[in-house]
Coordinates of C-alpha atoms in Angstrom, one line a residue:
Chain A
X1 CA 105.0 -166.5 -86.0
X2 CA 108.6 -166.5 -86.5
X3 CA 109.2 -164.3 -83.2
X4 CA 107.1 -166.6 -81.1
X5 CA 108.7 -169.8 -82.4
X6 CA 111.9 -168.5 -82.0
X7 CA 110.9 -166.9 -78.5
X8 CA 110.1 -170.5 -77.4
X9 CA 112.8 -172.1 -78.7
X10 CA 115.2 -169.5 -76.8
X11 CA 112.9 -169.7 -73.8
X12 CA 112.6 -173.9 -73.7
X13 CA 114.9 -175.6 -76.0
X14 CA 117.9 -175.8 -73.3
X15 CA 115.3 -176.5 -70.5
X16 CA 113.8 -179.0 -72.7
X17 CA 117.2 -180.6 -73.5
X18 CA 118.3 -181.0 -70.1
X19 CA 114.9 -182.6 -68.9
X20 CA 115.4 -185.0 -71.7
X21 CA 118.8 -185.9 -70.7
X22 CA 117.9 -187.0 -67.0
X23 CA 114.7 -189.1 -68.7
X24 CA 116.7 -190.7 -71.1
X25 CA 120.9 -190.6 -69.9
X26 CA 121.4 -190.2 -73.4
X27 CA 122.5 -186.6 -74.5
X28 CA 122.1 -187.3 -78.5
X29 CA 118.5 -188.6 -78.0
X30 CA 117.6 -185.5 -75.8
X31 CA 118.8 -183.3 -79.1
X32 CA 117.0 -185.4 -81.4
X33 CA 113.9 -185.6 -79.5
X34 CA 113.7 -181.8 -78.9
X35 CA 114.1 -181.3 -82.4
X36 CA 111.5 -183.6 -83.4
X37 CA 109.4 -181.8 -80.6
X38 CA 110.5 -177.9 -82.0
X39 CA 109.7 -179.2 -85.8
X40 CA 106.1 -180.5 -84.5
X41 CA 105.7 -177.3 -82.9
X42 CA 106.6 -175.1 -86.2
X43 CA 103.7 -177.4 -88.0
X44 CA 100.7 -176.6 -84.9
X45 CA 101.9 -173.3 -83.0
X46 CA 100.6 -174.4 -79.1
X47 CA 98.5 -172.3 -77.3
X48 CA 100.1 -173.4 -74.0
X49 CA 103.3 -173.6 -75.1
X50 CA 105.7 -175.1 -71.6
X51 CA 103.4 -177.7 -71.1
X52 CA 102.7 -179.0 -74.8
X53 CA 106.2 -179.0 -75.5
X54 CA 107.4 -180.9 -72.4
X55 CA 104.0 -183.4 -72.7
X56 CA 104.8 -184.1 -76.3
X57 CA 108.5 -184.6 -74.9
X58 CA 107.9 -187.1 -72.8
X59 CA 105.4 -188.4 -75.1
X60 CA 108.2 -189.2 -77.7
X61 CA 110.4 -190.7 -74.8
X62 CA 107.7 -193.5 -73.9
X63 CA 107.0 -194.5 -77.8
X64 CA 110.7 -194.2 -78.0
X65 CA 111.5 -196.7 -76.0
X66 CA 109.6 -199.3 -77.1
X67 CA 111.8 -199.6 -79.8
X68 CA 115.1 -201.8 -78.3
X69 CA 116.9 -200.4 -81.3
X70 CA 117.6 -197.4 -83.0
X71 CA 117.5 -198.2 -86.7
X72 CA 119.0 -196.1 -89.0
X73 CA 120.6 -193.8 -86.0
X74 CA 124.2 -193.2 -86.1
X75 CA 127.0 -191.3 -84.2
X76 CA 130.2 -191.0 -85.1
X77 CA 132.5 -188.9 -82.4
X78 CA 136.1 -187.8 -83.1
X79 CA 136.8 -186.0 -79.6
X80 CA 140.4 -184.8 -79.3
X81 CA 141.4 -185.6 -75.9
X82 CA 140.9 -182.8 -73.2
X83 CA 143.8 -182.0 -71.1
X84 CA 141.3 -181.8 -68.3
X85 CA 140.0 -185.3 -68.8
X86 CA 143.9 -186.6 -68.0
X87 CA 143.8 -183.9 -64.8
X88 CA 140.0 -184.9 -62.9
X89 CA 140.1 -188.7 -64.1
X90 CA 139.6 -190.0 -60.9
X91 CA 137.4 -187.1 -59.5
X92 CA 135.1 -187.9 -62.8
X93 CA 134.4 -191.5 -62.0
X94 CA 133.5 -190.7 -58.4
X95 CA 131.4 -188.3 -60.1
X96 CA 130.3 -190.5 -62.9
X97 CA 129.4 -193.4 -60.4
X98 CA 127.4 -191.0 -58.0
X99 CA 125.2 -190.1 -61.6
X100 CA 124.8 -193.5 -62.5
X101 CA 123.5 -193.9 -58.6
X102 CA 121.2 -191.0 -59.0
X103 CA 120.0 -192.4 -62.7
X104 CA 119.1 -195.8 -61.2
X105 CA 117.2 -194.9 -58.3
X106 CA 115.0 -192.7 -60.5
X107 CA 114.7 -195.8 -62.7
X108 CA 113.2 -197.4 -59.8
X109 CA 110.2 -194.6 -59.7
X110 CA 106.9 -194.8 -61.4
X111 CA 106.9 -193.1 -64.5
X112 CA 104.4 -190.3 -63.5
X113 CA 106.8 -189.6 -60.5
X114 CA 109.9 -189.5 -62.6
X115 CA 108.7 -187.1 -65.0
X116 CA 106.8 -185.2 -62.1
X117 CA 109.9 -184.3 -60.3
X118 CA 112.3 -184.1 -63.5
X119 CA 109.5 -181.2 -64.4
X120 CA 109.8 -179.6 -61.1
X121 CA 113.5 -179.6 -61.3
X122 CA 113.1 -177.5 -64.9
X123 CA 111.0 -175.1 -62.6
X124 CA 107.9 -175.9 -63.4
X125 CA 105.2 -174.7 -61.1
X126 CA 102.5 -177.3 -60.0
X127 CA 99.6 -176.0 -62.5
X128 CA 102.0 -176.4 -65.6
X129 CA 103.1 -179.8 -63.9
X130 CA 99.1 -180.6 -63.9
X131 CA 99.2 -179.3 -67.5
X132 CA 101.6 -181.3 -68.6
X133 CA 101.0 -184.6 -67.1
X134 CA 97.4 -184.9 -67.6
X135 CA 96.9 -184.8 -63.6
X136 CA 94.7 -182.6 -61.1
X137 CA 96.5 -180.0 -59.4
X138 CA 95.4 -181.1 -56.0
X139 CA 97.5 -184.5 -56.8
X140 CA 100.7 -182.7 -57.4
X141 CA 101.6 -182.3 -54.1
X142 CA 101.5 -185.6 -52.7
X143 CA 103.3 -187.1 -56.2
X144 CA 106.1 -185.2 -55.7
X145 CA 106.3 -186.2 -52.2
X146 CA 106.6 -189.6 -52.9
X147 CA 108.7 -189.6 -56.0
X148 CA 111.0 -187.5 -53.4
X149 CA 111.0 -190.4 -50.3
X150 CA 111.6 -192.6 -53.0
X151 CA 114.3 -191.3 -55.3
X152 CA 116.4 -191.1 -51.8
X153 CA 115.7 -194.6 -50.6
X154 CA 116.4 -195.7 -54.0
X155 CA 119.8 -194.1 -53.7
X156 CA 120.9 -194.6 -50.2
X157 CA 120.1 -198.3 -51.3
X158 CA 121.8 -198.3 -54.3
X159 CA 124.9 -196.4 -52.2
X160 CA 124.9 -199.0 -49.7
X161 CA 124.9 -201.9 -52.1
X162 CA 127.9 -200.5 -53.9
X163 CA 129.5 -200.1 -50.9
X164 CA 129.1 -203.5 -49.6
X165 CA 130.0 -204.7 -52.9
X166 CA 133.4 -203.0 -52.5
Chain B
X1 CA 92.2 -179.1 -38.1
X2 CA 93.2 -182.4 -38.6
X3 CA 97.2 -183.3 -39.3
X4 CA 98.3 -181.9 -42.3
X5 CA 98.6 -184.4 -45.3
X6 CA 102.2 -185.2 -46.6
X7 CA 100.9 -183.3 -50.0
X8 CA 100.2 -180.2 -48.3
X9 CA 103.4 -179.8 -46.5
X10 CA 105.5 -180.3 -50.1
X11 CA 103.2 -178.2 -51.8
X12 CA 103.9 -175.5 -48.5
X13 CA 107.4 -176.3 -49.2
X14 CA 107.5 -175.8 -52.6
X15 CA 105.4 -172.6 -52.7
X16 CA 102.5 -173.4 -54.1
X17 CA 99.8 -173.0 -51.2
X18 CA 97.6 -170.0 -52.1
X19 CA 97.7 -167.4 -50.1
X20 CA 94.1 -167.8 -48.6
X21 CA 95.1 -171.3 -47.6
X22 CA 97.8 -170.3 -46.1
X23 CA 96.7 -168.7 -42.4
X24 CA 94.6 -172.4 -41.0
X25 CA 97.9 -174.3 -42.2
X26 CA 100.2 -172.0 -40.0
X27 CA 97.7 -172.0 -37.2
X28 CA 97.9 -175.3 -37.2
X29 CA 102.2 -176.1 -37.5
X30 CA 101.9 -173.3 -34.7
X31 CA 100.0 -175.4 -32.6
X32 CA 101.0 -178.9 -33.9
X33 CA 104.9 -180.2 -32.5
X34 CA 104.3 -183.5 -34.4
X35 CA 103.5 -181.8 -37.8
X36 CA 106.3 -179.2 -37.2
X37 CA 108.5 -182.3 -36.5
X38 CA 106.9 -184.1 -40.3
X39 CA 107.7 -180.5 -42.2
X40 CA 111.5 -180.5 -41.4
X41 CA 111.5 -184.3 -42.4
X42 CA 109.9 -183.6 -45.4
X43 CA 111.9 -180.6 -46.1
X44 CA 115.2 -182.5 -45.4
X45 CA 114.2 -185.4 -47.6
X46 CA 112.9 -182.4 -50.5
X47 CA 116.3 -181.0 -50.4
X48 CA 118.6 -184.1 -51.1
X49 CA 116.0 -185.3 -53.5
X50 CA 116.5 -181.9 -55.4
X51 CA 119.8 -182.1 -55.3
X52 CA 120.4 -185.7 -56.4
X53 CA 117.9 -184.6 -59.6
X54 CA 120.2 -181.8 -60.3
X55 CA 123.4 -183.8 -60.0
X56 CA 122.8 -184.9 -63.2
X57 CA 124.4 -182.1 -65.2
X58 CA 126.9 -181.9 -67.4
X59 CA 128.5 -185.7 -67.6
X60 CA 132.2 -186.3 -67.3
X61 CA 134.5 -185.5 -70.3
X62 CA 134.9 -188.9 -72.5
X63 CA 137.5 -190.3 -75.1
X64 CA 137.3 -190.9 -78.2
X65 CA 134.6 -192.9 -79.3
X66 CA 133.2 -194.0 -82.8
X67 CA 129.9 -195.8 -83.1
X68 CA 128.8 -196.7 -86.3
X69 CA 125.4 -198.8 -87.3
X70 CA 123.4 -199.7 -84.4
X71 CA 123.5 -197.4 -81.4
X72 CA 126.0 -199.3 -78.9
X73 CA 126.4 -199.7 -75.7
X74 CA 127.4 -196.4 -73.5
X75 CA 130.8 -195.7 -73.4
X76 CA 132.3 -196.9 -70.3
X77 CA 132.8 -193.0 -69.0
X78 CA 129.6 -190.8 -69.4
X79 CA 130.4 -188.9 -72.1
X80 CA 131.3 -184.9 -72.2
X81 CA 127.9 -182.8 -72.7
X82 CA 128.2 -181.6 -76.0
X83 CA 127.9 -178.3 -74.3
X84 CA 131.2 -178.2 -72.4
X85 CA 133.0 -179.6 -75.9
X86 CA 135.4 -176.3 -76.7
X87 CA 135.2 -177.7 -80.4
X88 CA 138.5 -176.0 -81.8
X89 CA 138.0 -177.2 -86.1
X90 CA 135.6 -177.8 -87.7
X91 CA 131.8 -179.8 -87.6
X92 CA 131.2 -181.8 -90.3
X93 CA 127.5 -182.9 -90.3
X94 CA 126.5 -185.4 -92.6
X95 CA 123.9 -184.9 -95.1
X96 CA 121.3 -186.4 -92.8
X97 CA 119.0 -183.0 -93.3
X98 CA 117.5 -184.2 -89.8
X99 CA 114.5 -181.8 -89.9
X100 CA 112.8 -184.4 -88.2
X101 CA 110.0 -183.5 -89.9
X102 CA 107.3 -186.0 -90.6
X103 CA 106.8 -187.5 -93.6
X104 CA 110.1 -185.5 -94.9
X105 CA 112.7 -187.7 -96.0
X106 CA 115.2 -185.7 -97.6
X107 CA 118.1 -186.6 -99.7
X108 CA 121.2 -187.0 -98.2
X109 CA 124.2 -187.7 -100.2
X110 CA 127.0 -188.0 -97.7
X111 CA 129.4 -188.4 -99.7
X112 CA 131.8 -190.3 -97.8
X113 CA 133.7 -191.7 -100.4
X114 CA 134.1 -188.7 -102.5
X115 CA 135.9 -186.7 -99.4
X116 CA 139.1 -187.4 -100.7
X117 CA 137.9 -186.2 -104.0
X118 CA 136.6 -183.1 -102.8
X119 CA 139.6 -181.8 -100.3
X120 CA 141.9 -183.0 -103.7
X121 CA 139.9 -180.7 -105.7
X122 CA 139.9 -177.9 -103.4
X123 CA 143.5 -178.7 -103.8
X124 CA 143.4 -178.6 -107.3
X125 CA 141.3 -175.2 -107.1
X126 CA 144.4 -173.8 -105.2
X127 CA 142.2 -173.2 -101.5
X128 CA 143.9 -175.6 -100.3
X129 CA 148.2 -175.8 -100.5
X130 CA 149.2 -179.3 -100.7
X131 CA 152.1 -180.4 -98.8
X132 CA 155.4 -181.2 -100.4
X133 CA 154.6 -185.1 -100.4
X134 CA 151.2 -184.0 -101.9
X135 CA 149.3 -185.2 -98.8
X136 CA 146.4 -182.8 -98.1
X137 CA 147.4 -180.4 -95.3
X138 CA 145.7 -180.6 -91.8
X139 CA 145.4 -176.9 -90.0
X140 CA 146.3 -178.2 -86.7
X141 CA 143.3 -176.4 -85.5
X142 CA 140.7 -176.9 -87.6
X143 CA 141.8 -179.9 -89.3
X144 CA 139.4 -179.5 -92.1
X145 CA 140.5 -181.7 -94.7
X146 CA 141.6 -184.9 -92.5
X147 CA 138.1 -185.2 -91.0
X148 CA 136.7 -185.5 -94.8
X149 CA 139.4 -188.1 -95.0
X150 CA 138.8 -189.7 -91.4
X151 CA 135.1 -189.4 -92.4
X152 CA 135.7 -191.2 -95.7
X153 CA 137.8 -193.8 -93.8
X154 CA 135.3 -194.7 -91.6
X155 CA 132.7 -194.8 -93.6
X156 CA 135.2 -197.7 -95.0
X157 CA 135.6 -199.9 -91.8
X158 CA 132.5 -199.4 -90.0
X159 CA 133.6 -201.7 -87.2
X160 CA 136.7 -200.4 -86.9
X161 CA 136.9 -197.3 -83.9
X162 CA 139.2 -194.4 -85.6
X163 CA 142.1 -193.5 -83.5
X164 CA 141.2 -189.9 -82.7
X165 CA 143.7 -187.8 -83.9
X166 CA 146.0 -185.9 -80.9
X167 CA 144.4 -182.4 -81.1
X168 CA 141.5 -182.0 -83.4
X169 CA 137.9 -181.7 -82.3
X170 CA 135.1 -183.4 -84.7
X171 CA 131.6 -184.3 -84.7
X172 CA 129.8 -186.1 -87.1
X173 CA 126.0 -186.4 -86.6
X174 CA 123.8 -187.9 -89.0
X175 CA 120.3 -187.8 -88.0
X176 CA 118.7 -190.8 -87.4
X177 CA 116.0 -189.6 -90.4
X178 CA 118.0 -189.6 -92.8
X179 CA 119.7 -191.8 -95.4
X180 CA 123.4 -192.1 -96.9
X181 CA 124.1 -192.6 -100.2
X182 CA 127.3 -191.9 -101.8
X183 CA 127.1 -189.3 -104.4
X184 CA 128.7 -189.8 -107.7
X185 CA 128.4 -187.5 -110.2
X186 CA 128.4 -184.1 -110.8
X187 CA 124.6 -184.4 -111.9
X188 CA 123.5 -186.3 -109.0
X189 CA 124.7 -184.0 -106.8
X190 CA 123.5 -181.0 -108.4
X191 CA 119.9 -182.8 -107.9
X192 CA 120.6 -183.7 -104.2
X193 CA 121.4 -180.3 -103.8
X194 CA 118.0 -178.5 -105.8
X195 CA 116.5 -182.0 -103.8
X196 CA 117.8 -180.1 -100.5
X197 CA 116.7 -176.8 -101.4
X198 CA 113.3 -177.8 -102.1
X199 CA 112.4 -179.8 -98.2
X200 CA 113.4 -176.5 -96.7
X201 CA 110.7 -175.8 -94.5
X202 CA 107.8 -173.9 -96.0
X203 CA 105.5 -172.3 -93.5
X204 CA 101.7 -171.6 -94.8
X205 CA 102.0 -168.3 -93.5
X206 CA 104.7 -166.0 -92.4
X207 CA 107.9 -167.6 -91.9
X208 CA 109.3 -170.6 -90.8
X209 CA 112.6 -170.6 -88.6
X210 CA 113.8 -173.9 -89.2
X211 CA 115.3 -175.5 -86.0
X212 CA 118.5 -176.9 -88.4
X213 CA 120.3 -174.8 -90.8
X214 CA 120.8 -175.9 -94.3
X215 CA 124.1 -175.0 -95.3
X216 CA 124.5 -175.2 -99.3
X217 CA 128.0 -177.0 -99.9
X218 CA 128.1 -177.2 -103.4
X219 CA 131.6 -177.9 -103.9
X220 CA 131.9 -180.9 -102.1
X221 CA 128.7 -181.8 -103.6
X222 CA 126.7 -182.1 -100.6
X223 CA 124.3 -180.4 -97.7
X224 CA 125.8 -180.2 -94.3
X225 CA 123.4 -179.1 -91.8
X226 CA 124.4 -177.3 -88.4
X227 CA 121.9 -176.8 -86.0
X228 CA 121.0 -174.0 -84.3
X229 CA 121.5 -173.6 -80.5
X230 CA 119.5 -171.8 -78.2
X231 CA 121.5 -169.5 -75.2
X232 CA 120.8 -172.3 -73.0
X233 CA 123.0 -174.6 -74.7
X234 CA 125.6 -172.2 -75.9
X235 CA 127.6 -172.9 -79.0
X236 CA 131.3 -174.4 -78.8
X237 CA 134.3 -171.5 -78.3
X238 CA 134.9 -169.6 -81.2
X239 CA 138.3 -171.8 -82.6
X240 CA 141.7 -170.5 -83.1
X241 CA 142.4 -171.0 -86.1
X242 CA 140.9 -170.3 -90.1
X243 CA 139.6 -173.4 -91.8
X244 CA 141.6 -174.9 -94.2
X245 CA 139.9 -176.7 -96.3
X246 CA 136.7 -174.2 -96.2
X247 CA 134.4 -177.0 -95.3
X248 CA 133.1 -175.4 -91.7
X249 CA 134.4 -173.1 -89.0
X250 CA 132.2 -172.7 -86.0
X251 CA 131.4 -169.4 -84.3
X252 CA 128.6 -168.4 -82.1
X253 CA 126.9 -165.3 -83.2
X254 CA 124.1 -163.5 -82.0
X255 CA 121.3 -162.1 -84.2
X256 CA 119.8 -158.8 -83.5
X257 CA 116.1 -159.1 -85.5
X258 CA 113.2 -156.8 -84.7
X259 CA 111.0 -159.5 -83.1
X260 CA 112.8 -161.5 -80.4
X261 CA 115.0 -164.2 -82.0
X262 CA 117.7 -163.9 -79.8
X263 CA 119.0 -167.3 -80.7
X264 CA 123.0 -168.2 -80.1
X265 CA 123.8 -169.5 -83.5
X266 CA 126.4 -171.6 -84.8
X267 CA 127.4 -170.1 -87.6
X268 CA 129.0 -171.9 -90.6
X269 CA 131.3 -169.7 -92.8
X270 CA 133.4 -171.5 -95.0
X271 CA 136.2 -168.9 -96.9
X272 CA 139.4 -169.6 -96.8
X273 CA 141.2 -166.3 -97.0
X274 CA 142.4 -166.6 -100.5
X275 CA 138.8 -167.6 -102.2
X276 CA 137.4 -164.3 -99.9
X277 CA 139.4 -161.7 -101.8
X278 CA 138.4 -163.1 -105.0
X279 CA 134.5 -162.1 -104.1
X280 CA 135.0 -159.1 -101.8
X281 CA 133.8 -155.6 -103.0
X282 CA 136.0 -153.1 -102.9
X283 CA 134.1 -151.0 -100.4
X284 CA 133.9 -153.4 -97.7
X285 CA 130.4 -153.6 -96.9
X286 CA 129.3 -152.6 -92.7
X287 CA 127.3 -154.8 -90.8
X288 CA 124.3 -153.9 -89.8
X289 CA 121.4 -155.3 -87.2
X290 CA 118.0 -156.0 -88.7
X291 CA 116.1 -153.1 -87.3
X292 CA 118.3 -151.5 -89.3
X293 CA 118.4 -153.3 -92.3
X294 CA 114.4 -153.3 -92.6
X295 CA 114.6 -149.2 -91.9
X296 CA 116.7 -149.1 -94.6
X297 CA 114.6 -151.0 -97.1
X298 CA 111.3 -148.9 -95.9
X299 CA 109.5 -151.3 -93.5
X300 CA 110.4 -154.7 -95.1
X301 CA 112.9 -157.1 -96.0
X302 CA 113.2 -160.1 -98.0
X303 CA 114.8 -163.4 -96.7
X304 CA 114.9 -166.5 -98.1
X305 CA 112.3 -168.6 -97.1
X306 CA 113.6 -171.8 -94.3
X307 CA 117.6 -170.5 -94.5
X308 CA 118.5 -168.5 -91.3
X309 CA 120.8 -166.1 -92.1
X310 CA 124.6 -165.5 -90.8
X311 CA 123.9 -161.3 -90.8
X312 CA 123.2 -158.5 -92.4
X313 CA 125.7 -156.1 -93.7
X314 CA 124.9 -152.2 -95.8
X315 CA 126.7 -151.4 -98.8
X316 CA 125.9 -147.9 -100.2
X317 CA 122.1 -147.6 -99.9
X318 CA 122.4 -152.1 -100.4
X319 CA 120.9 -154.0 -98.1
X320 CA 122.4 -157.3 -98.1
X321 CA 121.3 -160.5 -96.5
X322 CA 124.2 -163.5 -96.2
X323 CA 123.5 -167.0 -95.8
X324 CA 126.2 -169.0 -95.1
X325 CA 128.1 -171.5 -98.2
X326 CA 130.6 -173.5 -98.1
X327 CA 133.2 -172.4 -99.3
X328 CA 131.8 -168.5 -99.5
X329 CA 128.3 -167.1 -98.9
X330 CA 125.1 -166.9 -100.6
X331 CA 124.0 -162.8 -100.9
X332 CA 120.8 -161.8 -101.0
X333 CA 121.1 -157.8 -102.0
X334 CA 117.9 -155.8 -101.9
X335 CA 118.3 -152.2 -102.1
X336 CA 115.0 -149.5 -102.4
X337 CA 114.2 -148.3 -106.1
X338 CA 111.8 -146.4 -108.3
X339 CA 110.0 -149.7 -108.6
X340 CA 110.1 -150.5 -104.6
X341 CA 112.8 -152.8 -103.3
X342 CA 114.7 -154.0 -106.0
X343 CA 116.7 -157.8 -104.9
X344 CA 118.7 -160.3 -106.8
X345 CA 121.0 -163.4 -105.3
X346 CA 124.6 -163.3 -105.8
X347 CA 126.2 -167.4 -105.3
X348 CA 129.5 -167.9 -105.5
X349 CA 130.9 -169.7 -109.0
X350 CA 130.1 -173.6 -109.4
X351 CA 126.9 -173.2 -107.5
X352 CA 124.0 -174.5 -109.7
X353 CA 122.4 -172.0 -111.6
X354 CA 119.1 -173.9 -110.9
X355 CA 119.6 -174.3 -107.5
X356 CA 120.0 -170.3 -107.4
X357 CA 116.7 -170.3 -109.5
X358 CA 114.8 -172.4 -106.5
X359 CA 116.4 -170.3 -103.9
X360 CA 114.8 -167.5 -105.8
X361 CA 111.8 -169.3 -105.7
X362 CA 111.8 -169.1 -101.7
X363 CA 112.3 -165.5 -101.1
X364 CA 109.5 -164.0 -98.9
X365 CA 108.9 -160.9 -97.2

């Protein structure tokens, strides 16, 4: 048991973290929800584990945010300042700005997209999207299609607005 | 055959036609200008969605920033992936114990205001040289002591944002399970800690491999917890410099076991060089992997049952197992006898002779 939770964790923690981080655009949530989603696993081993893990995920996200705040949740950052940060400060907020772009057009997809296309993105294949999701295989296909159409016409919208705005 | 759905040419794009499918849907794009025509589309449109999805790596490095009490707004600048953080001192991790377990509410006795007390005493217990104005001394690269300080501090004004000091690197991450209280006495804290010890994970069978690591800090009277990384989301540099103050020092190891657990750890050692030649052996013991380790012992070995240990080192015909303390290490030395494997645990002095019982309690094959 301990090699196969530890197998998983190697195999899907990073994965799972970096999925959570597009969901949510919160990188200390990500952790704490893959945690929460690693300790549930240690108390039921899954027999499918990619698909459980991401489902239960995603799960967490959508209670998760029904709560407007985080009781109880605290950060507290000391960063030294990075001589890079000084260097690229300009270059970051282009960068910055283009994320936000990208996070708000996928806010603008249905909920079933978004997750669709953040799996596909983690390299899922369409029978583990299925898996994961709750969907038929056959539907894949034509979910991620639109979830793709969309997420650009979300952007270039979002681009243009901004650029008008400017 | 009829125009090929908008589906079909993503799922042809993305792979995931099977291969008897394949040969009508060719015929057709063969014969079909307007569905060649929709498949480029789509494939432009599948290519600049993919990328947009993957532009969201890694976010920009970010400044200082405290938040204390209710999450706040984001920062202005999206904040550096803890990832790309080369985290050059120390971690200090409050006592949250986040195992995000359910139901598990461990004790956390952060004790904030007792920082000052502890780095003093580590002072007092000559760990630590005090600086000629008697002002605790900050390594300028681990910076051990002042984050205990800073921690204490803002624990104080918990409006207030800390300045962040020119070149240290700290985190402080108290999970959002667990609870602060500020621990007092001696007595308290030896209960927080045999408190901690006993919500380890326990697994019904075979053994757990918590996804946080306790780390026993009995000398500043509290449980710091690091968590464990996997290779995806490697582990800060190793830092420069040797901890001070011998809360935490952070360095990424790898652990050979038999069964896969190929996990990039960060790894908290806390012995400052002068409290390290008090407890070393005179033969200085080799490290070993854990193949080797369990060869040595005759097919098994005994861990301590939801600690992850730092490595495994040979003395002799010894086996022993370390698990990281702060300040020094917690030994768990098995070694083959007449009666079979033979083990005992070896804590450094000041930690709880009960809480050394209950580890006890936790060893398992």
């Amino acid at each position: 048991m301990t090699g196969m939770l530890a197998d998983l964790f190697a195999q899907y923690h990073g994965s799972l973290v970096r999925m959570l981080y597009r969901r949510t655009g919160d990188p200390d949530r990500a952790e704490d929800i893959a945690q929460e989603v690693f300790a549930r696993a240690v108390a039921a081993p899954p027999r499918n584990p990619r698909p459980w893990l991401f489902a239960v995920a995603l799960n967490l996200v959508r209670e998760d945010g029904r709560k407007s705040v985080r009781q109880g949740r605290r950060l507290v950052l000391y960063r030294a300042e990075q001589a890079e940060a000084a260097a690229g400060a300009d270059e970051e907020l282009d960068r910055g700005e283009r994320i936000a772009l990208v996070r708000a057009a996928l806010d603008m997809l249905s909920e079933r997209d978004r997750e669709a296309l953040l799996l596909k993105a983690e390299g899922f294949n369409y029978d583990d999207i299925a898996a994961t999701l709750g969907l038929a295989r056959g539907a894949i296909g034509t979910t991620l299609c639109r979830a793709r159409r969309r997420l650009v016409e979300a952007y270039r919208a979002g681009k243009d607005k901004q650029h008008a705005a400017s | 055959m009829p125009h090929l759905e908008d589906g079909t040419l993503h799922a042809l794009l993305d792979g995931e036609i099977p291969s008897e499918e394949l040969p009508p849907i060719e015929a057709h794009l063969a014969a079909c200008a307007e569905c060649r025509a929709r498949l480029e589309a789509e494939r432009a449109i599948r290519g600049e969605a993919d990328g947009l999805v993957e532009a969201i790596e890694a976010p920009a490095p970010g400044v200082a920033r405290a938040t204390v009490g209710a999450r706040t707004a984001p920062a202005k600048r999206p904040r550096r992936w803890l990832r790309e953080v080369a985290w050059a001192a120390s971690v200090v991790l409050a006592a949250g114990l986040g195992y995000a377990s359910r139901g598990v509410r461990p004790p956390a006795p952060a004790s904030q205001v007792t920082a000052r007390q502890v780095a003093a005493r580590q002072v007092a217990a000559g760990q630590v040289a005090a600086g000629r104005d008697g002002s605790l001394p900050t390594h300028p690269d681990s910076g051990v002591t002042a984050p205990l300080a800073a921690a204490a501090e803002a624990a104080k004004q918990p409006v207030n944002a800390s300045p962040a000091p020119a070149n240290r690197t700290e985190v402080r991450r108290e999970s959002r399970l667990g609870k602060e209280a500020p621990v007092r006495r001696p007595a308290e804290a030896k209960k927080a800690l045999a408190d901690a010890i006993d919500s380890l994970p326990r697994s019904k069978g075979g053994f757990a491999v918590p996804t946080e690591r306790l780390t026993l800090n009995a000398a500043a009277d509290r449980a710091t917890v690091v968590k464990l990384r996997s290779a995806e989301t490697p582990a800060p540099a190793a830092p420069a410099g040797q901890a001070a103050g011998g809360i935490a020092q952070l360095r990424p190891r790898r652990l050979d076991t038999t069964s896969q657990l190929h996990l990039e750890e960060i790894v908290v050692t806390g012995v400052p060089a002068n409290a390290a030649k008090v407890s070393a052996p005179v033969v200085a013991p080799a490290a070993i992997t854990f193949p080797d380790a369990i060869a040595r012992l005759g097919g098994t070995i005994r861990l301590i049952e939801g600690l992850v240990p730092l490595r495994v080192e040979a003395l002799g015909d010894r086996v022993r197992v370390i698990y990281p303390l702060a300040p020094g290490e917690l030994v768990l030395e098995q070694w083959r006898s007449a009666a079979g494997v033979t083990w005992k645990i070896s804590a450094p002095a000041g930690f709880p002779a009960d809480s050394v019982e209950r580890l006890t309690a936790r060893v398992r094959e």
